[in-house]
XYZ file of N, CA and C in Angstrom:
639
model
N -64.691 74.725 92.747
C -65.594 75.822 92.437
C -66.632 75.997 93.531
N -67.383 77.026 93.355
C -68.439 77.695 94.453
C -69.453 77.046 94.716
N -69.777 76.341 95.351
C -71.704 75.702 95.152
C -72.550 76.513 95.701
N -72.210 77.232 96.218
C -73.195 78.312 97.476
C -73.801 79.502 95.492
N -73.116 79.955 95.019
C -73.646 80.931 93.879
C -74.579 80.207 92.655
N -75.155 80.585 92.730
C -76.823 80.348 91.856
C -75.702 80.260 89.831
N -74.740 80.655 89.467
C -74.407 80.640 88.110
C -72.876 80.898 88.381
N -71.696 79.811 87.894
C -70.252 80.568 87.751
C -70.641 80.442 86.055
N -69.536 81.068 85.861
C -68.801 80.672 84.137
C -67.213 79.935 83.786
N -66.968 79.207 83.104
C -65.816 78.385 82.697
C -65.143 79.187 81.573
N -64.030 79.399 81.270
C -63.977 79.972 79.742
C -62.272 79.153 79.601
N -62.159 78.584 78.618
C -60.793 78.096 77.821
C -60.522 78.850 76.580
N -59.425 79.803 76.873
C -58.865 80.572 76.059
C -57.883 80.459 75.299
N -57.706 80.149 74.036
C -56.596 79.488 73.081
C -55.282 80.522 73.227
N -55.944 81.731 73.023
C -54.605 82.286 72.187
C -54.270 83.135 73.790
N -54.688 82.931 74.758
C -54.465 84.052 75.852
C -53.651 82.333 76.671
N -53.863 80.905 76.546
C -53.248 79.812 76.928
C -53.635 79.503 78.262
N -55.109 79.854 78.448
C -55.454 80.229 80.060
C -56.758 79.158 80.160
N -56.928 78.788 81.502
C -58.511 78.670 81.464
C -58.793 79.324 82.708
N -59.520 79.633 82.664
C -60.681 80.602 83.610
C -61.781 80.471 84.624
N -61.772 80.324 85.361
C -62.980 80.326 86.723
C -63.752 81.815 86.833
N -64.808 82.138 86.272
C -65.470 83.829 87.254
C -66.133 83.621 88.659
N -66.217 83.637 89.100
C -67.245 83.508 90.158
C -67.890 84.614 90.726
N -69.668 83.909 90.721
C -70.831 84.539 90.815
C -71.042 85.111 92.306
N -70.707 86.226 92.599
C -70.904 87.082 93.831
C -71.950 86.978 94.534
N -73.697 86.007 93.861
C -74.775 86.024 93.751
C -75.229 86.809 93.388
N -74.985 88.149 92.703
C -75.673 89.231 92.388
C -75.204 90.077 90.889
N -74.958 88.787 90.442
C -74.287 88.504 88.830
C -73.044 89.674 88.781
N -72.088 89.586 89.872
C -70.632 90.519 89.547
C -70.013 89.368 89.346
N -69.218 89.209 88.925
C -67.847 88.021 88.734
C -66.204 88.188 88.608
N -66.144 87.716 89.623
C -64.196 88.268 90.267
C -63.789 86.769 89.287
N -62.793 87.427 88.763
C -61.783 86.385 88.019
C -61.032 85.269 88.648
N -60.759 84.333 88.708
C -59.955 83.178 89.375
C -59.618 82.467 88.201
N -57.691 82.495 88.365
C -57.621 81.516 87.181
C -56.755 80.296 87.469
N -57.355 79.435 86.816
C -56.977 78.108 87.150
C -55.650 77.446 86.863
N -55.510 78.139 84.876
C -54.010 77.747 84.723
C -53.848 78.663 83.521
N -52.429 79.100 83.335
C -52.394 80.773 82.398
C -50.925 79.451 81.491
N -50.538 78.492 81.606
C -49.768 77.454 80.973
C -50.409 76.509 80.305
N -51.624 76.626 79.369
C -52.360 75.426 78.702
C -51.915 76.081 77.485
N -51.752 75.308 76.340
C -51.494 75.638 75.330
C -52.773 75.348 74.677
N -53.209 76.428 74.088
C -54.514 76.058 73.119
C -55.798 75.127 73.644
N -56.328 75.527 74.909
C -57.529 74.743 75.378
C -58.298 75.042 74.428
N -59.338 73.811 74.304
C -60.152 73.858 73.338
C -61.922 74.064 74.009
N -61.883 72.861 75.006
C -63.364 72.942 76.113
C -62.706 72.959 77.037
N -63.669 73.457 78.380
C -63.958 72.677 79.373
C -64.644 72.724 80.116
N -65.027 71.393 80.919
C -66.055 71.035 81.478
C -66.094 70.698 82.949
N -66.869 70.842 83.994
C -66.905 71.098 84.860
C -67.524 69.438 85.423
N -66.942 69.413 86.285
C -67.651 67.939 86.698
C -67.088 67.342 87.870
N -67.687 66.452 89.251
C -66.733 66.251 90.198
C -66.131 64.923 90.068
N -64.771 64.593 89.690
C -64.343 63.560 88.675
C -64.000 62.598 89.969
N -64.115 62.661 91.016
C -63.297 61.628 92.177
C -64.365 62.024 92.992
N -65.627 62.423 92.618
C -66.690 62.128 93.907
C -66.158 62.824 95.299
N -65.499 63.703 95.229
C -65.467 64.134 96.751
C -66.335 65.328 97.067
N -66.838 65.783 96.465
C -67.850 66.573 96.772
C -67.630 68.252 96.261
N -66.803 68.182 95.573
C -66.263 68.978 95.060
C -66.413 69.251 93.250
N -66.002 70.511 92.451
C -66.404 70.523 91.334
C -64.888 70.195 90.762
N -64.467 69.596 90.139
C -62.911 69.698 88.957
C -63.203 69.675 87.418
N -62.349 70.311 87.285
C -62.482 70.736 85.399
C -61.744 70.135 84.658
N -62.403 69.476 83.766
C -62.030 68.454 82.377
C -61.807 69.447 81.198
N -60.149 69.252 80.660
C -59.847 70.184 79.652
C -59.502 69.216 78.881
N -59.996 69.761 77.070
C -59.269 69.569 75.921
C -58.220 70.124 75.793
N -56.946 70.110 75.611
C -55.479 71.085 75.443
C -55.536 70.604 73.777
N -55.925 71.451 73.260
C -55.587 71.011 71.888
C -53.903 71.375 71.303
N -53.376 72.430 71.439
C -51.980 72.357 71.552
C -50.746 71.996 72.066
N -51.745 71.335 72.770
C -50.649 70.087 74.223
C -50.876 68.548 73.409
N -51.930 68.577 72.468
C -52.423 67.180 72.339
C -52.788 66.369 73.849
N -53.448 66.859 74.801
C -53.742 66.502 76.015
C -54.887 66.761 76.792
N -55.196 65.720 77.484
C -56.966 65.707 77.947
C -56.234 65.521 79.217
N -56.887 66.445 79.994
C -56.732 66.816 81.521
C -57.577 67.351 82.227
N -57.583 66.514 83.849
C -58.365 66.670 84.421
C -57.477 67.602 85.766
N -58.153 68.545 86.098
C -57.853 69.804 87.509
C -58.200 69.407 88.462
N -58.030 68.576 89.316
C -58.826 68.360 90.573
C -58.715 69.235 92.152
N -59.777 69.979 91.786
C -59.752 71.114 93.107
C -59.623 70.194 94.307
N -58.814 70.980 95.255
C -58.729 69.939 96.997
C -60.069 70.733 97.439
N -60.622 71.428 97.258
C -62.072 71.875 97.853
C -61.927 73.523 98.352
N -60.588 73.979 98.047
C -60.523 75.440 98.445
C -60.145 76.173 97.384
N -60.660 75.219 96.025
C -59.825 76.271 94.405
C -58.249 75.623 94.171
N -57.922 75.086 95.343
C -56.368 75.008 94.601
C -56.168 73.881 93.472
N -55.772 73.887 92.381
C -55.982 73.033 91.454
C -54.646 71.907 91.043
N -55.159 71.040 91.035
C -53.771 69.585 90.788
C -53.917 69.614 89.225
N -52.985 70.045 88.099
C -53.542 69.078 87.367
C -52.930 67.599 87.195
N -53.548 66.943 86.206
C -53.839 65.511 86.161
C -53.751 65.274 84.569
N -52.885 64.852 83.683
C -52.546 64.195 82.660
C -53.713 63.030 82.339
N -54.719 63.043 81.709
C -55.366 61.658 81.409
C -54.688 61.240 80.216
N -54.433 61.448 79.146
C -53.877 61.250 77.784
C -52.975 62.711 77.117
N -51.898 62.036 76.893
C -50.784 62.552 76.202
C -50.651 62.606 74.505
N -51.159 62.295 73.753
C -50.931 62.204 72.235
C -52.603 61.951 71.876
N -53.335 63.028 72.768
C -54.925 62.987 71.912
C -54.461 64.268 71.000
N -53.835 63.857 69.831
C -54.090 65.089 68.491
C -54.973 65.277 68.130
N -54.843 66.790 67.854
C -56.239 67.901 67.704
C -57.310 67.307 68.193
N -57.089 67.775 69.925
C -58.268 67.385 70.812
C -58.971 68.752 71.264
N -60.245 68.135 70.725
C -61.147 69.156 70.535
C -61.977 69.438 71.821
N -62.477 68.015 72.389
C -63.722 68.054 73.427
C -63.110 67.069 74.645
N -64.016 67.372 74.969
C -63.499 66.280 75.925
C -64.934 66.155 77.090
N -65.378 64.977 77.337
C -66.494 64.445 77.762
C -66.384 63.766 79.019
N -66.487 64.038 80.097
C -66.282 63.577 81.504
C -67.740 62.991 81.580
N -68.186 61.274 82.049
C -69.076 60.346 82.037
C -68.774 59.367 82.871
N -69.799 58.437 83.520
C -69.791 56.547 83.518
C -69.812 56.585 82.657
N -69.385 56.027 81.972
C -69.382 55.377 80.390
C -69.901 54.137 80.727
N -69.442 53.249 81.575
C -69.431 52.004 81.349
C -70.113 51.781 83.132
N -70.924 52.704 83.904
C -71.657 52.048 84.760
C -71.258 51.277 86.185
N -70.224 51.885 86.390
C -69.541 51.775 87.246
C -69.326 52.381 88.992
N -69.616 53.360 88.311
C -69.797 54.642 89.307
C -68.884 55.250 89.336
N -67.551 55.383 88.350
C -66.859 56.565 88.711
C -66.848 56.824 87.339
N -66.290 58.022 87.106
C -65.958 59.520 86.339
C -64.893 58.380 84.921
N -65.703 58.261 83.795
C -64.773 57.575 82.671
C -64.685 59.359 81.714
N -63.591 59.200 80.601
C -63.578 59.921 79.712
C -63.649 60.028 78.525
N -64.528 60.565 77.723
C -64.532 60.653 76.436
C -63.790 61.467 75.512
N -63.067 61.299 74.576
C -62.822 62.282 73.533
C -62.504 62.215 72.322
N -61.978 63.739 71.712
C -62.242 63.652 70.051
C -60.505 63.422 69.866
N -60.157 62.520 69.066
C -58.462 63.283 68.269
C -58.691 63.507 66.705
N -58.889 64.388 66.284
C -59.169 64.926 64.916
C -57.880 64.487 63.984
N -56.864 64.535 64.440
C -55.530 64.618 63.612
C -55.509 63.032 63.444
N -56.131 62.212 64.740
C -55.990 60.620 64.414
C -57.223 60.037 64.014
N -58.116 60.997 63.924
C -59.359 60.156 63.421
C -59.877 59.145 64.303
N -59.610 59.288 65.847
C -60.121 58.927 66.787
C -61.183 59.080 67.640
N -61.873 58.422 68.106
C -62.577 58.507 69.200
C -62.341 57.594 70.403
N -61.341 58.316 71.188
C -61.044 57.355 72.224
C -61.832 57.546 74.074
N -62.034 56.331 74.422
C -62.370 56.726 76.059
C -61.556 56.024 76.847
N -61.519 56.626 77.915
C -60.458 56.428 79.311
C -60.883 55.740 80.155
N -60.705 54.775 80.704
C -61.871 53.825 81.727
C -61.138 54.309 82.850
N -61.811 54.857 83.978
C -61.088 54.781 85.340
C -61.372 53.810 85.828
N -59.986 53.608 86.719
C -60.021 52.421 87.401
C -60.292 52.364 89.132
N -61.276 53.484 89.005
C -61.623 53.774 90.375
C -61.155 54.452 91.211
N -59.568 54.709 91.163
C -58.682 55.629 91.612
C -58.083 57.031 90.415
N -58.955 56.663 89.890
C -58.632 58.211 88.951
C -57.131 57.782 87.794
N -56.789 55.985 87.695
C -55.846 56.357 86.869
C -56.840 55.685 85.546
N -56.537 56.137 84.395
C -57.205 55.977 83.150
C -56.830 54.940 81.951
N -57.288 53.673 81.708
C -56.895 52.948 80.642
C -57.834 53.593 79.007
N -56.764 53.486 78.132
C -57.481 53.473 76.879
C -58.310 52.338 76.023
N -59.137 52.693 75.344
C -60.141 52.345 74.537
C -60.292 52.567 73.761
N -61.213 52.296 72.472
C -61.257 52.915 71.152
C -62.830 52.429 71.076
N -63.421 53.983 71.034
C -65.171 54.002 70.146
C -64.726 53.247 68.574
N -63.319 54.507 68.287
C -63.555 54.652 66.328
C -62.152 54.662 66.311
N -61.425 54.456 65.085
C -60.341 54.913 64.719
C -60.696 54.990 63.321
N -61.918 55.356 62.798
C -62.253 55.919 61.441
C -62.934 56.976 61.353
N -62.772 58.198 62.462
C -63.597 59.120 62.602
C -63.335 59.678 62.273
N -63.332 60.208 60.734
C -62.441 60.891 59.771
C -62.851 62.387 60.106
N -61.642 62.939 60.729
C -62.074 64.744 61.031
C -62.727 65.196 62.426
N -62.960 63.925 63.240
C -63.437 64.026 64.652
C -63.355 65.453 65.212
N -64.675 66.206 65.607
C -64.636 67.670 66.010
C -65.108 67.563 67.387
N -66.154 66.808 67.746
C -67.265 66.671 68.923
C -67.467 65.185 69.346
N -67.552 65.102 70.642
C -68.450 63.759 71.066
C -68.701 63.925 72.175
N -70.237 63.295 72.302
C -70.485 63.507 73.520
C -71.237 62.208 73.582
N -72.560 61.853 75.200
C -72.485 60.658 74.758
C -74.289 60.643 75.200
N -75.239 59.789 75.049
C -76.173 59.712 75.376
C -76.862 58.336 75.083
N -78.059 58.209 75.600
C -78.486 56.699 75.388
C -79.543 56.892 74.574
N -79.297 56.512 72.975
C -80.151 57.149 71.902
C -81.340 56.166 71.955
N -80.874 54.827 72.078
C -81.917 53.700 72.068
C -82.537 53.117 73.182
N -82.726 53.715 74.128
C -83.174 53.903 75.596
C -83.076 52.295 76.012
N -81.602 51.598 75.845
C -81.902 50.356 76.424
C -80.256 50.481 77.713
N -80.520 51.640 78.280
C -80.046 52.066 79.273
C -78.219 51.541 79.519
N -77.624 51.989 78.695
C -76.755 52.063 78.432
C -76.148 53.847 77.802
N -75.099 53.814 77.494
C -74.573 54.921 76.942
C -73.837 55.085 75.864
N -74.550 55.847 74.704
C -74.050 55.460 73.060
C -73.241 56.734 72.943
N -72.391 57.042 71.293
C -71.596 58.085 71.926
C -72.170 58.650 70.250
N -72.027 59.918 70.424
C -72.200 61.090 68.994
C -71.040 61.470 68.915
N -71.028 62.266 67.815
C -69.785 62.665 67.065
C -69.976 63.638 65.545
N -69.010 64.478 65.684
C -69.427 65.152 64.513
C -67.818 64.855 63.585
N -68.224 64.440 62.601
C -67.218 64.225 61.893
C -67.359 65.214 60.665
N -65.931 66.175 60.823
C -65.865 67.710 59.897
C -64.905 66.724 58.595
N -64.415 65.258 58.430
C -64.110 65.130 57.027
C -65.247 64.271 56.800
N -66.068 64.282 56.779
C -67.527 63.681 56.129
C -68.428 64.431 55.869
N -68.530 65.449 56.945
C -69.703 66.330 56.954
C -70.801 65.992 57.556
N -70.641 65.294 58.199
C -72.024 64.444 59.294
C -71.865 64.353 60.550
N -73.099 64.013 60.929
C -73.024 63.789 62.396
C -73.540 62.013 62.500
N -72.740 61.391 63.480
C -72.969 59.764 63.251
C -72.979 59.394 65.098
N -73.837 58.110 64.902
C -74.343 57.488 66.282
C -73.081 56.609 66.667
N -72.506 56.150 67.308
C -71.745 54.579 67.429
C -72.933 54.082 69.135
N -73.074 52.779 68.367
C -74.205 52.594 69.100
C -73.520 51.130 70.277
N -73.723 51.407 71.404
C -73.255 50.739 72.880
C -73.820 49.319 72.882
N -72.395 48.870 72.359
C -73.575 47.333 72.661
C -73.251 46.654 74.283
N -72.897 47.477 74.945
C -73.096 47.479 76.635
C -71.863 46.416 76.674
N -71.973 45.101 76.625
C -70.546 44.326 76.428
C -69.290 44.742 76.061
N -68.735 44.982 77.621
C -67.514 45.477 77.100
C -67.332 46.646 76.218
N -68.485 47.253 76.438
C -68.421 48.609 75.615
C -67.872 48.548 74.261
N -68.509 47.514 73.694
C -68.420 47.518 72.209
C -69.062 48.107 71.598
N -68.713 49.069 70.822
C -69.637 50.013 69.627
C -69.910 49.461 68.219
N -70.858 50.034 67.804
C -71.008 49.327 66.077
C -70.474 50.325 65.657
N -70.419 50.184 63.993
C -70.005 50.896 63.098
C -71.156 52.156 63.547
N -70.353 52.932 62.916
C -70.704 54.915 62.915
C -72.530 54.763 62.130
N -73.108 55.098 62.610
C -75.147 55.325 61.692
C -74.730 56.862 61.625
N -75.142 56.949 59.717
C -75.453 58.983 59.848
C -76.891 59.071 60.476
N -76.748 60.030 60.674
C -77.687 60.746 61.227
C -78.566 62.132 60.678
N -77.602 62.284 59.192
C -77.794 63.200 58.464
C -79.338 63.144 57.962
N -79.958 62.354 57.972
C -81.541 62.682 57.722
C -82.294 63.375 58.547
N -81.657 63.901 60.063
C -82.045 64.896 60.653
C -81.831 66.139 60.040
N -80.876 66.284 59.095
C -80.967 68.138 58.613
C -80.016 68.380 59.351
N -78.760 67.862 60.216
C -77.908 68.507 61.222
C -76.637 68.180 60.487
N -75.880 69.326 60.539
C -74.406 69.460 59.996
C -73.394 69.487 60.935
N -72.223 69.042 60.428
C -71.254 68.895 61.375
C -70.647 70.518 61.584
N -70.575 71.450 60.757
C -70.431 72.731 60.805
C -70.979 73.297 62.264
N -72.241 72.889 62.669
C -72.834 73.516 64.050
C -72.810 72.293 65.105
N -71.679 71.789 65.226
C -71.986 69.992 65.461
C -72.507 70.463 67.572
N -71.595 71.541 67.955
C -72.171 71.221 69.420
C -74.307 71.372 69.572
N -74.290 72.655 68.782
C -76.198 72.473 68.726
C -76.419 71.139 68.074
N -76.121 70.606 67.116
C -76.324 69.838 66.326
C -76.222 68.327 67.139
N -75.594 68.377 68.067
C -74.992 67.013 69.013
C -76.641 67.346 69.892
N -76.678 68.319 70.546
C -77.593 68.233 72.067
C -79.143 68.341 71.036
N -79.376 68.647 70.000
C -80.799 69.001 69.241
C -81.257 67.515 68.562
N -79.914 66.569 68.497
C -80.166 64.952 68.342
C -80.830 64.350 69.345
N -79.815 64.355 70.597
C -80.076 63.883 72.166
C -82.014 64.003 72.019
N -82.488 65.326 72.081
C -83.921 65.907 72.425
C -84.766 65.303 71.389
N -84.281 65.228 69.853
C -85.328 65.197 69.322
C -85.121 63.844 67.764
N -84.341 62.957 68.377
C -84.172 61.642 67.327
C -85.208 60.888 66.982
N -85.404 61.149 65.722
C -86.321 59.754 65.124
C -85.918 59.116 64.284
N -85.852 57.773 64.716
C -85.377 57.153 63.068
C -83.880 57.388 62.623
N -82.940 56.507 62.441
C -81.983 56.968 61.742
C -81.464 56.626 60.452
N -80.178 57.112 59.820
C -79.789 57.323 58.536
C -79.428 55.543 58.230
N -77.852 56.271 57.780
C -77.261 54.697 56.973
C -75.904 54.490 57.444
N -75.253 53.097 57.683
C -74.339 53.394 58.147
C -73.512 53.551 56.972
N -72.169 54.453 58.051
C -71.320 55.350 57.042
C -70.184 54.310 57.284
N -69.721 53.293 58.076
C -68.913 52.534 58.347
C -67.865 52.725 59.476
């Protein structure tokens, strides 16, 4: 993508099977560039430079692929894609991070159909081992990740649509072990609006609920 333009836009289009690049002319016109018109049912995606070369590549949910994939631009738009996981069912999000402090590009995501929350550890060269936050994330819609308990590490959120909540799994930095799921529902936040509901936690947490297990 462009770094020289002040705003692009991303768009993942389900039923058109596309995802989308606009790019900002600087003078807010936007010429279409598309990245891939063969995704079945993208769900997000996210923009991020996943191999540090100085460049931007885009992290997709394929929710009708069951597949989390990463695009890695060579630096002139032309796009590779890149298979990270094959059988993430009903993958919703998908979260490009250190997770684990390393310095390169780990991955987060939702599988709704498995009640997962799984992350991808890179192994420095961009190939990805699996992990497990949850495998009780009943209805997994969202996750993203932040350091709720400022002991500088990285905890992960989640909106879980068969509970109806939004829940912490909290980083116990070792080996990236998580605890059981904390609601969070004494904030007033529903899993119904879970992406506001995820970033309005991040800004403004006090205190939390009970764990849900």
């Amino acid at each position: 993508m462009n770094h020289s333009c002040p705003a692009q836009v991303l768009a993942a289009t389900g039923y058109d099977f596309a995802v989308t690049w606009y790019e900002n002319d600087g003078n807010m016109t936007f010429a279409v560039r598309v990245v891939d018109t063969e995704v079945i049912q993208p769900r997000e995606v996210v923009a991020r430079d996943g191999d540090g070369d100085g460049d931007v590549d885009l992290f997709v949910a394929v929710r009708g692929a069951s597949e989390l994939v990463w695009y890695e631009d060579d630096g002139r738009q032309n796009w590779e894609k890149i298979v990270i996981a094959d059988d993430a069912y009903g993958a919703y999000t998908i979260c490009p991070t250190d997770l684990d402090g390393d310095g390169d590009i780990d991955v987060v995501g939702a599988s709704k159909e498995k009640d997962e929350i799984p992350w991808y550890e890179n192994d420095g060269a961009m190939g990805f081992g699996e992990h497990m936050v949850s495998t009780t994330a009943v209805g997994v819609r969202y996750s993203i990740v932040a350091d709720m308990d400022g002991d500088a590490d990285l905890d992960v959120l989640a909106a879980l649509a068969g509970r109806d909540c939004t829940v912490w799994y909290e980083n116990g930095c070792e080996n990236q072990d998580y605890a059981p799921a904390t609601s969070l529902l004494a904030l007033g936040l529903e899993a119904s609006s879970a992406p506001d509901s995820l970033m309005t936690i991040i800004a403004e947490a006090e205190g939390y609920g009970d764990d849900v297990g």
